[in-house]
C-alpha positions as MATLAB code, in Angstrom:
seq = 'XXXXXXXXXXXXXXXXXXXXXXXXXXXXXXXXXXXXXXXXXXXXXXXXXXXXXXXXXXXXXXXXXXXXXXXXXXXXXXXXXXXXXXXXXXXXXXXXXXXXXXXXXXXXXXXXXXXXXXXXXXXXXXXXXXXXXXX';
ca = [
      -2.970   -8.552   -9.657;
      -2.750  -11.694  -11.752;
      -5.560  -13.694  -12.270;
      -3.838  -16.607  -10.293;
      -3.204  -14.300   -7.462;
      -6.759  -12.955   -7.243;
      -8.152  -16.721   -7.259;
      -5.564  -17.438   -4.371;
      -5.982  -14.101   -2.455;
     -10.338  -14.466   -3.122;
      -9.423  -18.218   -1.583;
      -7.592  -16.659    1.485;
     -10.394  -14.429    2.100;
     -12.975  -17.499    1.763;
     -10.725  -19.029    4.553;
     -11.049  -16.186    6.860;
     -13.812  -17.080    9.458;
     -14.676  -14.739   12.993;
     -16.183  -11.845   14.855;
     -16.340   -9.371   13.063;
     -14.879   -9.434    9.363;
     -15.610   -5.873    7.405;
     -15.977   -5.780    3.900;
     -15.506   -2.380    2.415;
     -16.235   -1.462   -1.148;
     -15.549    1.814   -3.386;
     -14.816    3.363   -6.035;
     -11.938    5.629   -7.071;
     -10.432    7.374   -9.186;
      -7.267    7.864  -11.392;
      -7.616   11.402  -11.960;
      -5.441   13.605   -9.640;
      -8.781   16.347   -8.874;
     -10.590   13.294   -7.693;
      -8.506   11.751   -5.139;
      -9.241   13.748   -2.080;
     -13.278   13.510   -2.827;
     -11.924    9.630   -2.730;
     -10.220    9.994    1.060;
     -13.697   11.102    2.157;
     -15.706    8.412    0.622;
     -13.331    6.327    2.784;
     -13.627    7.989    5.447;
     -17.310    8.004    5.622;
     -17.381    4.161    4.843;
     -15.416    3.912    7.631;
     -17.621    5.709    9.736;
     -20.768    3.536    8.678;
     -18.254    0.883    9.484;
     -17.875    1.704   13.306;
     -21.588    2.304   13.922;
     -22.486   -1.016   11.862;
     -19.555   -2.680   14.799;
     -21.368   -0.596   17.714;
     -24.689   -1.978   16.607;
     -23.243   -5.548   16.921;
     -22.620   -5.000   20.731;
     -18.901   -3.689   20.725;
     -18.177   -0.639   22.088;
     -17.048    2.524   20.398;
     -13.417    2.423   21.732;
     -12.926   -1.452   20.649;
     -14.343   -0.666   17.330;
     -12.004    2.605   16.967;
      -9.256    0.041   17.736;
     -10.174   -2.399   15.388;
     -10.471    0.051   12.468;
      -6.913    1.692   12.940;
      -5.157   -0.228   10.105;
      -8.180    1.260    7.851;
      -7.923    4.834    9.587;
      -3.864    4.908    8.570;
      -5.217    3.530    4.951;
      -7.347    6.755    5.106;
      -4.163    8.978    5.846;
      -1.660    7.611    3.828;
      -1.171   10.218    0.800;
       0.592    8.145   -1.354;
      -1.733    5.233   -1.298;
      -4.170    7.060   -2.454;
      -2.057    8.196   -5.220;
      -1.503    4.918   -6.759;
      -5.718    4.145   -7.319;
      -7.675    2.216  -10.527;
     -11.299    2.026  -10.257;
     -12.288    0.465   -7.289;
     -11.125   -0.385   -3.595;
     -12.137   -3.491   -1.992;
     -11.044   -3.591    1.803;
     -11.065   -6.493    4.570;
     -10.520   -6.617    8.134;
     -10.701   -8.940   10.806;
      -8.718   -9.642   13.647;
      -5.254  -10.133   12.863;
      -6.257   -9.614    9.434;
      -6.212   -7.078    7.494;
      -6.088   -6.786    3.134;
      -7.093   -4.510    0.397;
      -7.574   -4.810   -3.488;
      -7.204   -2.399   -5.748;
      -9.639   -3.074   -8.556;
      -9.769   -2.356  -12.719;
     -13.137   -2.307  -11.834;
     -15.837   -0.300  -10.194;
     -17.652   -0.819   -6.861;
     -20.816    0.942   -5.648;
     -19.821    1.685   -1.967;
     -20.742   -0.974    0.308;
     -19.922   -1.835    3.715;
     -20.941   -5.206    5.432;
     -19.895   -6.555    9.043;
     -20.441   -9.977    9.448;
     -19.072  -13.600   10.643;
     -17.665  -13.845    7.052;
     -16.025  -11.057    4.460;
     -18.468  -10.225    1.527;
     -16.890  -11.465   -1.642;
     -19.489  -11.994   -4.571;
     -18.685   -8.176   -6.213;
     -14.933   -9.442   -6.748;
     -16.043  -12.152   -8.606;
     -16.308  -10.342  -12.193;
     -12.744   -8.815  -11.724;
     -11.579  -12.834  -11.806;
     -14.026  -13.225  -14.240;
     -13.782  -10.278  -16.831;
     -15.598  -11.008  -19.917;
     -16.539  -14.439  -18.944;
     -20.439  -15.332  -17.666;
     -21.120  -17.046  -14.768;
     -23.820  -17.949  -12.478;
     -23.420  -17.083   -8.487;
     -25.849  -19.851   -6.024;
     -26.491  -18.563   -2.841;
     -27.787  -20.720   -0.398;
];
């Protein structure tokens, strides 16, 4: 991804505004021995996912529903083929994106009113300082 299309696409994620928006971060890797080691990372993300969407008052079945564009993600063979370094994953209602990052994530999963976007930031950024205010 250009760096033009991550501003836009980090701008369109800004945007994005509801109950609940999930933020999933990873990392992966290119090498063919990792990849399935990689499906299960995802799949256990996912899993914190669902009980971090049960703790916020929906129940088991709605969250199950709400992460099945993530659970075909986890299937899909041939997406997790094409990998670089790191996975960055949103949902929402009637939303639903994914980056695939030159750079590394620790995992992280957050469920909030608002996608978690500050560890995309350097891979807009690369080589370039900058200061992050958080109110």
């Amino acid at each position: 991804m250009r760096d033009l299309d991550l501003k836009i696409f980090l701008k369109r994620l800004a945007a994005t505004h509801g109950e609940p928006c999930l933020s999933v971060y990873m990392p992966t890797h290119r090498v063919t021995a990792r990849r399935p080691k990689d499906r299960i990372v995802f799949k256990n993300l996912l899993k914190e996912a669902q009980e971090h969407l049960v703790a916020r008052g929906i129940s088991f079945s709605e969250a199950k529903r709400f992460l099945e564009p993530a659970l075909k993600l986890q299937k899909d063979l041939l997406f997790w083929e094409y990998q670089g370094n790191g996975l960055a994953l949103f949902l929402a209602p009637d939303f639903f994106e994914y980056f695939i990052s030159p750079l590394s994530f620790d995992p992280k999963v957050s469920v909030s009113h608002r996608f978690l976007l500050k560890f995309l930031l350097p891979a807009l950024y690369r080589g370039e300082l900058f200061f992050l205010l958080l109110l």
